[in-house]
GROMACS .gro file of C-alpha atoms in nm:
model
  333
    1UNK     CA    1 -10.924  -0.473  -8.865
    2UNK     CA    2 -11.291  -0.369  -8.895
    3UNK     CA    3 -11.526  -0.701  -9.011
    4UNK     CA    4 -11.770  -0.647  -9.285
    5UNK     CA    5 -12.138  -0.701  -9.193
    6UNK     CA    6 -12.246  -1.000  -9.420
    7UNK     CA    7 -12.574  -0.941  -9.676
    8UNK     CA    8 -12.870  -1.073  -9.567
    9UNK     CA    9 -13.038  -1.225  -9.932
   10UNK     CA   10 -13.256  -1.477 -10.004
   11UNK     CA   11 -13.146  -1.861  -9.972
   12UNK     CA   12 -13.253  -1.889 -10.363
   13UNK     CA   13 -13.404  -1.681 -10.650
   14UNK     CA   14 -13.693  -1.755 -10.875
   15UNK     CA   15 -13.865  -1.589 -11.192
   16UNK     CA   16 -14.203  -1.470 -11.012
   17UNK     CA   17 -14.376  -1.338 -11.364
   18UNK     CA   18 -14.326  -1.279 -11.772
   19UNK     CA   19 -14.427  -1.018 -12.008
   20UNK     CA   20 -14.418  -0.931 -12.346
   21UNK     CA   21 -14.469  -0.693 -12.566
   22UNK     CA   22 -14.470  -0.751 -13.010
   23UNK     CA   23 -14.488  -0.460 -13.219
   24UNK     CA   24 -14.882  -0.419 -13.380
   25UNK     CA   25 -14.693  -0.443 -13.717
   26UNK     CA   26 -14.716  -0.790 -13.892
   27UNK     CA   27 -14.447  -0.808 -14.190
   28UNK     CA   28 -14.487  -1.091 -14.407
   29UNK     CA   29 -14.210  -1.236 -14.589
   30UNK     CA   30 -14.394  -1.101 -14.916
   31UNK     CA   31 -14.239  -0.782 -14.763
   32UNK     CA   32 -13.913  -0.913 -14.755
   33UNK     CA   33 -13.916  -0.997 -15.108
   34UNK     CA   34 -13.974  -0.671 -15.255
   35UNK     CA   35 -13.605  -0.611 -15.209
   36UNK     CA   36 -13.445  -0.981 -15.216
   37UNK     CA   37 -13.388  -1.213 -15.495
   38UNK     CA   38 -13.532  -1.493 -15.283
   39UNK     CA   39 -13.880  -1.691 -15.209
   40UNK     CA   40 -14.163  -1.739 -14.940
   41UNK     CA   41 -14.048  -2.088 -14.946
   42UNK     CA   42 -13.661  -2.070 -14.963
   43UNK     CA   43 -13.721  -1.848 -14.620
   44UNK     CA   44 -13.927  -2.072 -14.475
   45UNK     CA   45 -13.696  -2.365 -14.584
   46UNK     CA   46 -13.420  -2.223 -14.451
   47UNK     CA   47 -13.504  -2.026 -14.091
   48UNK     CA   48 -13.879  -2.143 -14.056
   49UNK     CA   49 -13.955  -1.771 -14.032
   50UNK     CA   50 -14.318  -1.674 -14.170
   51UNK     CA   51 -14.399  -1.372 -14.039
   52UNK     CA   52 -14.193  -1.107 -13.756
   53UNK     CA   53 -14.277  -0.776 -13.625
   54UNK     CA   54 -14.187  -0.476 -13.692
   55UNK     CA   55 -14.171  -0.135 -13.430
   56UNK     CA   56 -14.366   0.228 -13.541
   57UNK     CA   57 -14.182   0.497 -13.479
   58UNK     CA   58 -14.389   0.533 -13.131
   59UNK     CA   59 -14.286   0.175 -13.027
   60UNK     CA   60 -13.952   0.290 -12.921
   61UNK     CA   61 -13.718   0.062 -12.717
   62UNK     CA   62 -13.818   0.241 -12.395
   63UNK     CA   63 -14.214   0.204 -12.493
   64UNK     CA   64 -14.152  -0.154 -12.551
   65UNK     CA   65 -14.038  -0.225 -12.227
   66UNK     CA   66 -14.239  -0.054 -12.026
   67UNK     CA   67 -14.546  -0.236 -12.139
   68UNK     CA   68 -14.346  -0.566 -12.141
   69UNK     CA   69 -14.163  -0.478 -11.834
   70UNK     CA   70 -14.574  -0.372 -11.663
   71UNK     CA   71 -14.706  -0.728 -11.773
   72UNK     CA   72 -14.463  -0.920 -11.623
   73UNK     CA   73 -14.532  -0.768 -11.238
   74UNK     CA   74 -14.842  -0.781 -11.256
   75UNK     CA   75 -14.773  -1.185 -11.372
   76UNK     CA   76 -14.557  -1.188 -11.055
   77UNK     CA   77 -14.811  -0.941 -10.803
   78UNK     CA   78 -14.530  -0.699 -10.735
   79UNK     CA   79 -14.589  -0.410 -10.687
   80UNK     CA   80 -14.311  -0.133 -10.895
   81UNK     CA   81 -14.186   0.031 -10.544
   82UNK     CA   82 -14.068  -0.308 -10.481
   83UNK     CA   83 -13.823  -0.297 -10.741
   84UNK     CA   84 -13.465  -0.245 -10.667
   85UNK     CA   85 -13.321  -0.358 -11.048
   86UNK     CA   86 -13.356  -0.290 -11.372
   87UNK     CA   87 -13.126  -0.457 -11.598
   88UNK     CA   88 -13.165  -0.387 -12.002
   89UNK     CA   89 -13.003  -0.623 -12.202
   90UNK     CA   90 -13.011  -0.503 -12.588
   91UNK     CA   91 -12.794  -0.379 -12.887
   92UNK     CA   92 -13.063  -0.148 -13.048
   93UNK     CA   93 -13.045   0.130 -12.834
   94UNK     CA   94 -12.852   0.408 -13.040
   95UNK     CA   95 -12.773   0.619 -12.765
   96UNK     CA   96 -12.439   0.539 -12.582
   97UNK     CA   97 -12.516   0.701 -12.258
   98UNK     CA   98 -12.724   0.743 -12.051
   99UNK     CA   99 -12.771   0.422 -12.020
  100UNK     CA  100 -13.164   0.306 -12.140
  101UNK     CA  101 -13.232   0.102 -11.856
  102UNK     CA  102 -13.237   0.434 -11.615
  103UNK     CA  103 -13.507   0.556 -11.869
  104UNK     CA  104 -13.707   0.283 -11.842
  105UNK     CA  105 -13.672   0.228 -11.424
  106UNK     CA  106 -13.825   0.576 -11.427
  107UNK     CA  107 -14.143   0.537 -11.591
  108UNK     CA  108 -14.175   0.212 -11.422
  109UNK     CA  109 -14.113   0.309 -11.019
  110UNK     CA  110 -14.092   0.578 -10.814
  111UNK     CA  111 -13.796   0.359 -10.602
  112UNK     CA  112 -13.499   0.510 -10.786
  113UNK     CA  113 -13.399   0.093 -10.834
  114UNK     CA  114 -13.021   0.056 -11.001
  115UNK     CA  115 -13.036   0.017 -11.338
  116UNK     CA  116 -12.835  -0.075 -11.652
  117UNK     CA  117 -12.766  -0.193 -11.965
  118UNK     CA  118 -12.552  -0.521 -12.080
  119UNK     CA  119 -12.463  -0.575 -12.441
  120UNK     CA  120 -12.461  -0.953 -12.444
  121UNK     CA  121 -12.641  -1.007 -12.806
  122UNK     CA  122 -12.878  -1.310 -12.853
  123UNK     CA  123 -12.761  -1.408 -12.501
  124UNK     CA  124 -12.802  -1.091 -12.318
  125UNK     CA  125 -13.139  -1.228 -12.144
  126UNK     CA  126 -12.911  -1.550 -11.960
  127UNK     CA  127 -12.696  -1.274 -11.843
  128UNK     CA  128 -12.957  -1.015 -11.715
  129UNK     CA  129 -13.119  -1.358 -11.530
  130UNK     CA  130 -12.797  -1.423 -11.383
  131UNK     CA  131 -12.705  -1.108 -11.290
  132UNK     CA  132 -13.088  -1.078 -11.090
  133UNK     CA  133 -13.040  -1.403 -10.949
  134UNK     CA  134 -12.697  -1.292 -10.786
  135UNK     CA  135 -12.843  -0.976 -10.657
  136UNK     CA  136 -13.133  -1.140 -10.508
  137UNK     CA  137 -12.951  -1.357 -10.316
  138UNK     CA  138 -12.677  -1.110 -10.237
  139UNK     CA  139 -12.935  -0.872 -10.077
  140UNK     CA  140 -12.866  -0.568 -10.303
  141UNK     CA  141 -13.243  -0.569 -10.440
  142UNK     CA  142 -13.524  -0.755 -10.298
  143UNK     CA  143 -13.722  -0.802 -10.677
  144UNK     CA  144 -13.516  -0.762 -11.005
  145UNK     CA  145 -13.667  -0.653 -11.402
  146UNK     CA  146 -13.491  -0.799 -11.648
  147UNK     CA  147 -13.540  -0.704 -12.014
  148UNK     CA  148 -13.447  -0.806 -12.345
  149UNK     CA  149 -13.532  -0.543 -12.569
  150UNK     CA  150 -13.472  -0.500 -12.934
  151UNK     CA  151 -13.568  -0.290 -13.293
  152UNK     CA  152 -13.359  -0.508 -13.496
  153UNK     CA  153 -13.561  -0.325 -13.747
  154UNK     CA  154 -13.323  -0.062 -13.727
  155UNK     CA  155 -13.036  -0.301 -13.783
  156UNK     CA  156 -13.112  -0.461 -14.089
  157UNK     CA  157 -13.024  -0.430 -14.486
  158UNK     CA  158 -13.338  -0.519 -14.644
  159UNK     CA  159 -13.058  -0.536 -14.932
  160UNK     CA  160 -12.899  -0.862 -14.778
  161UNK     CA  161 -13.005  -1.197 -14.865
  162UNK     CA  162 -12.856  -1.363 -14.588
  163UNK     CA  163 -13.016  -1.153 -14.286
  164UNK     CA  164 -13.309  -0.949 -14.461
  165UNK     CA  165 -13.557  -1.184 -14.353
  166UNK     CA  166 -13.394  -1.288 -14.025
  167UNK     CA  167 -13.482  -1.025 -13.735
  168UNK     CA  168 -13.809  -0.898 -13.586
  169UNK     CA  169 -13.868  -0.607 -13.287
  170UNK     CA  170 -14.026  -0.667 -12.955
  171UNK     CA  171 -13.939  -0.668 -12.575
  172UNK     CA  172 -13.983  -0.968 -12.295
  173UNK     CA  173 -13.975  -0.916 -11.888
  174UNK     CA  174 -13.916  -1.119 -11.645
  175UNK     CA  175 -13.958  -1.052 -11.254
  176UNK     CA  176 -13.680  -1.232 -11.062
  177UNK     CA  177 -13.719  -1.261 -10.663
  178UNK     CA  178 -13.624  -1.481 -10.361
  179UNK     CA  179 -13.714  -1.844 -10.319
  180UNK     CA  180 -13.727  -2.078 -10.061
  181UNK     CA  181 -13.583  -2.353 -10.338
  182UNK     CA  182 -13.359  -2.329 -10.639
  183UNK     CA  183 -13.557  -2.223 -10.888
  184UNK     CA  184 -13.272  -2.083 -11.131
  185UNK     CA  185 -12.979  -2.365 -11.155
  186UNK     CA  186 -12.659  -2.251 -11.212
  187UNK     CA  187 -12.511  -2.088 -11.557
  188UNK     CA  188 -12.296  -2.237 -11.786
  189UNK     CA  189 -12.144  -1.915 -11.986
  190UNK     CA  190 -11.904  -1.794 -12.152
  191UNK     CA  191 -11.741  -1.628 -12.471
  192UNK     CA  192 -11.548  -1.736 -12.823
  193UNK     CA  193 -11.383  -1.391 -12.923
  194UNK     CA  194 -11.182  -1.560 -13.215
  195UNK     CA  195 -11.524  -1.615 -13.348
  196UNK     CA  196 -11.647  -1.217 -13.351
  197UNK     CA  197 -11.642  -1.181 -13.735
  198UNK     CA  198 -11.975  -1.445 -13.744
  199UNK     CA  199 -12.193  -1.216 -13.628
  200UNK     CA  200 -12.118  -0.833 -13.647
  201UNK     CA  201 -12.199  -0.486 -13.732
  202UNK     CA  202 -12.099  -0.396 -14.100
  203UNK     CA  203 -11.897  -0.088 -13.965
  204UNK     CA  204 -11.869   0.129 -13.683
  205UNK     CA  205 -12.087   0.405 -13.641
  206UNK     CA  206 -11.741   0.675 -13.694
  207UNK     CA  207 -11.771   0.487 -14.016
  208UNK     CA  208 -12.072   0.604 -14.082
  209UNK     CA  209 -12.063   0.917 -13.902
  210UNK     CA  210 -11.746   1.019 -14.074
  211UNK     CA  211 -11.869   0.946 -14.448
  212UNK     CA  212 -11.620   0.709 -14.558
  213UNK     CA  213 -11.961   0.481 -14.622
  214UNK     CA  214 -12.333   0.587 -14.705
  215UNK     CA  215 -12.536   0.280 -14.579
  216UNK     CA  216 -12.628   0.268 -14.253
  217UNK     CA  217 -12.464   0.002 -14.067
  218UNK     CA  218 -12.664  -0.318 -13.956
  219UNK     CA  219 -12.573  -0.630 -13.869
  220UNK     CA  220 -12.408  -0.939 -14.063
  221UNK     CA  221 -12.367  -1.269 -14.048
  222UNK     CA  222 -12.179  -1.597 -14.173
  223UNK     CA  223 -12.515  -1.807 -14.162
  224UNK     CA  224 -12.319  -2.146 -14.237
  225UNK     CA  225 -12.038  -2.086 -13.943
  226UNK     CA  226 -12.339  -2.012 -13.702
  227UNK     CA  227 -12.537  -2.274 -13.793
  228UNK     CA  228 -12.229  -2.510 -13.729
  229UNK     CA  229 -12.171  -2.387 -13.404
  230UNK     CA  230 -12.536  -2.316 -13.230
  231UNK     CA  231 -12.598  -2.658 -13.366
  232UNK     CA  232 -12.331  -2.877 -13.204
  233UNK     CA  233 -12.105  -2.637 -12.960
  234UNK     CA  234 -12.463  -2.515 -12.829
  235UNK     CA  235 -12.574  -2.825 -12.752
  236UNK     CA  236 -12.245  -2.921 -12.537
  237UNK     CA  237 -12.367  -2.597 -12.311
  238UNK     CA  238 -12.677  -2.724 -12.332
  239UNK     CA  239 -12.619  -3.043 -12.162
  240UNK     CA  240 -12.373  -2.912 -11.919
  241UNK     CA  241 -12.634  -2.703 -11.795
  242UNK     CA  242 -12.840  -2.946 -11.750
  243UNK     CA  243 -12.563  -3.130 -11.558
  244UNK     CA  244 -12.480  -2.820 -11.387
  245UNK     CA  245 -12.858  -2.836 -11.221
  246UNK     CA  246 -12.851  -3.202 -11.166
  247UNK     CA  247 -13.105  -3.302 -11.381
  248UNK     CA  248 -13.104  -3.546 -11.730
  249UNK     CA  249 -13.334  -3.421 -12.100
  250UNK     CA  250 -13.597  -3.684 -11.973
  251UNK     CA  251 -13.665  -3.445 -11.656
  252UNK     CA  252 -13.724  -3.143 -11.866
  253UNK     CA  253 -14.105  -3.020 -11.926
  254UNK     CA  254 -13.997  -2.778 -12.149
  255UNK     CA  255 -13.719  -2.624 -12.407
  256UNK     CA  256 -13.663  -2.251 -12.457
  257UNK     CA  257 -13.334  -2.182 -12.680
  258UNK     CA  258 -13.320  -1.847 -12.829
  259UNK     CA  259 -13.526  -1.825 -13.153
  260UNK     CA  260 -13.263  -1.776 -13.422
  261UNK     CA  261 -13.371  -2.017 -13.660
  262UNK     CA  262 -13.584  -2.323 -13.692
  263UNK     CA  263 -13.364  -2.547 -13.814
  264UNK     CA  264 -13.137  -2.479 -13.546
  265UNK     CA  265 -13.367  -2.548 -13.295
  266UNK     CA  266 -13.477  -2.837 -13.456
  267UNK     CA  267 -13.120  -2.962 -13.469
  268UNK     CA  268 -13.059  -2.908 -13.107
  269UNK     CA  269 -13.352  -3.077 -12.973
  270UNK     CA  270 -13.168  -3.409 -13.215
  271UNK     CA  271 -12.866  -3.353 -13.065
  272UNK     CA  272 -12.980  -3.323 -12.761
  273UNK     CA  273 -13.181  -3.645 -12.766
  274UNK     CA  274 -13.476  -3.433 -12.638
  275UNK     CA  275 -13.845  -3.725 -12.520
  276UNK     CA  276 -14.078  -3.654 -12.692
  277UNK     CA  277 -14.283  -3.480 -12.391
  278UNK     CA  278 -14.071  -3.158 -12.386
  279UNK     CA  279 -14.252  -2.902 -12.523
  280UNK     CA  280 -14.006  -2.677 -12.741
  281UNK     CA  281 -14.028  -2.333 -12.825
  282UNK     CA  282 -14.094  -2.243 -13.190
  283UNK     CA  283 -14.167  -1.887 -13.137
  284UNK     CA  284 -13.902  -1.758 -13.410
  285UNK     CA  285 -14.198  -1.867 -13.698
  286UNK     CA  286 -14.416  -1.576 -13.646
  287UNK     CA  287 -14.161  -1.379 -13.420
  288UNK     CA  288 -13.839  -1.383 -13.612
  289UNK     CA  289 -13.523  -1.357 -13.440
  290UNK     CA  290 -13.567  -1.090 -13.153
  291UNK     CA  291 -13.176  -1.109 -13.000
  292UNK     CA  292 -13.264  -1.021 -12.670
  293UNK     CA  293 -13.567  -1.075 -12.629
  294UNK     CA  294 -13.622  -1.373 -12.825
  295UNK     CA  295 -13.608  -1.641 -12.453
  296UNK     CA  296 -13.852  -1.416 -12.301
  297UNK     CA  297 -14.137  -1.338 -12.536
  298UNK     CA  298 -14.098  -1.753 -12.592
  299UNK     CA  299 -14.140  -1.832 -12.302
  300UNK     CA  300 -14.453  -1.589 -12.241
  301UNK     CA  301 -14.618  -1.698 -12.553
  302UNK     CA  302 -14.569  -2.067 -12.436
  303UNK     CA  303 -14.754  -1.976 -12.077
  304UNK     CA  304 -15.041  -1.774 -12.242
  305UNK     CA  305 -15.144  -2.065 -12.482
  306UNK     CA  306 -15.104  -2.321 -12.221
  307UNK     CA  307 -14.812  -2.516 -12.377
  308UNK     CA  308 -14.650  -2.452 -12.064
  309UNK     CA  309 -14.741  -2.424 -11.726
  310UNK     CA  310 -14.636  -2.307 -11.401
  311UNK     CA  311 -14.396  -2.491 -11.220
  312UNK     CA  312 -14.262  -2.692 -11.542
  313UNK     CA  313 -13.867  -2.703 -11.544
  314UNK     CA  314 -13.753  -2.516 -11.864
  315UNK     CA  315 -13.378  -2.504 -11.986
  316UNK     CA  316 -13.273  -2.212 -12.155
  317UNK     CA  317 -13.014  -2.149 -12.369
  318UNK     CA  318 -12.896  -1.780 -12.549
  319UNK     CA  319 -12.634  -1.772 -12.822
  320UNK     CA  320 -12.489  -1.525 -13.026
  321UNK     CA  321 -12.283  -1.199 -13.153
  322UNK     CA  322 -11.990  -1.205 -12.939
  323UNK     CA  323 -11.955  -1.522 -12.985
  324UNK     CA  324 -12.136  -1.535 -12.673
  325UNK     CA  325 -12.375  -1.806 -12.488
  326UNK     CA  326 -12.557  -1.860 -12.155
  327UNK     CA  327 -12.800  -2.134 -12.053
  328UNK     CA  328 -12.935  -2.255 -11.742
  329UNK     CA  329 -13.214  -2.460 -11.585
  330UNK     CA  330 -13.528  -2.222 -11.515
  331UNK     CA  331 -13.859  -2.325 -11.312
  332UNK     CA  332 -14.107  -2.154 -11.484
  333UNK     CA  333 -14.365  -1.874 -11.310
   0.00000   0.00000   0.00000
């Protein structure tokens, strides 16, 4: 029987540089309220959400990307013919083949890298991260992109009181490559199917496409059963994460959970008995909830204003449609 020649990876994988890229379009929630009975500060009350972005017809989710996806090498001084990945993670790409991510690895390099898309929701960057990190150290790419990437625009009823004011558009990078050390701890995911209904898409596209309704579908949401469970199921992944890496809240530097909602976060970082000295992401204020791309885009606005630094440990946790959740213990670039 023939013997398999083993891959030759890296001992560990690390995120080498971040990018990001926000729409030029500020929306205030003024603009929100032309089409909601609601208030500035009942939104602000409830998701701590002032302002989000919004995409022009030009900022498609490929043109996103690539300028999110060209910040974060040169954060990580690689060059794009060393790429050999390109994973996409998103749910606001409206074509269902070919896949966006081959779109995107062609404007970037000239290596012909694999590439493809994962529909993982609000989590979808923890499982592009873990997917790099595995093919890093497997040996199948040298350097990995990974991109959360979303027009949530596109998805949402301006109509609905619940989620009108909820999601924003932009795109975060990260550059994942080999390490000497553990630099991405191990991932605590998984998936709560009898909880799909939470979080959903009004009705399927054939829906749509085949007339039996006239709005365009977007995405829904039970905001009380969410809240429940990102608060305290969230924060049981949360700590076994940090368990999983071997580490306590009092060794953290810094807190990136996906930005759904500010009370959320806010809840977490109680439950989690977070010191005082971890700095927390609160990107969701002037953000809004980006899905995807939401971990990302926090954690390169935190690095650009100097919140956070190179080298801080970071735990990061995704959570969403599905119901679907991935954290882990980062070192930051």
């Amino acid at each position: 029987m023939a013997k398999i020649k083993p891959s030759k990876g890296a001992p560990y994988a690390r995120i080498m540089g971040v990018g990001g890229y926000r729409p030029t379009r500020v929306v205030p929630n003024e603009v929100i309220l032309e089409k909601i009975d609601s208030s500035d500060e009942w939104i602000r009350s409830r998701s701590g959400i002032a302002t989000r972005h919004w995409a022009s017809p030009e900022e498609t989710v490929t043109a996103m990307s690539v300028e999110a996806a060209g910040k974060a090498l040169a954060d990580a001084g690689v060059s794009p013919e060393q790429i050999g990945g390109v994973i996409v993670s998103t749910v606001s790409h409206f074509k269902q083949t070919p896949a966006v991510a081959t779109e995107i690895a062609d404007r970037i390099t000239p290596s012909k890298p694999a590439a493809f898309d994962i529909s993982a929701g609000c989590a979808g960057f923890g499982y592009g991260l873990t997917l790099a990190k595995g093919m890093v150290v497997e040996g199948s790419a040298e350097y990995v992109l990974v991109i959360g990437v979303e027009r949530l625009s596109d998805l949402t009823d301006l109509e609905d009181r619940a989620t009108a004011f909820l999601f924003g558009d932009g795109a975060g990078a990260v550059v994942v490559g080999p390490s000497q050390e553990p630099e991405i701890g191990p991932t605590v995911w998984g998936s709560e199917g009898d909880k799909s209904e939470t979080i959903k898409q009004t009705v399927p596209w054939t829906d749509y496409r085949d007339g039996t309704v006239e709005r365009f579908p977007a995405i829904t949401q039970e905001g009380q059963a969410v809240f429940r469970w990102a608060v305290f199921e969230m924060a049981k992944v949360a700590q076994q994460a940090l368990d999983a890496a071997g580490i306590t809240a009092a060794d953290l530097d810094v807190f990136i959970p996906h930005q759904a909602n500010m009370r959320i976060i806010d809840s977490m970082v109680k439950t989690l008995k977070l010191p005082e000295h971890v700095t927390v992401a609160r990107d969701v204020e002037t953000t809004g909830n980006t899905s995807a791309a939401s971990i990302p885009l926090a954690m390169e606005r935190l690095l650009a204003t100097g919140q956070a630094k190179s080298g801080d440990t970071a735990l990061v946790i995704g959570f969403g449609a599905g119901l679907v959740y991935a954290a882990t213990v980062v070192t930051l670039p």
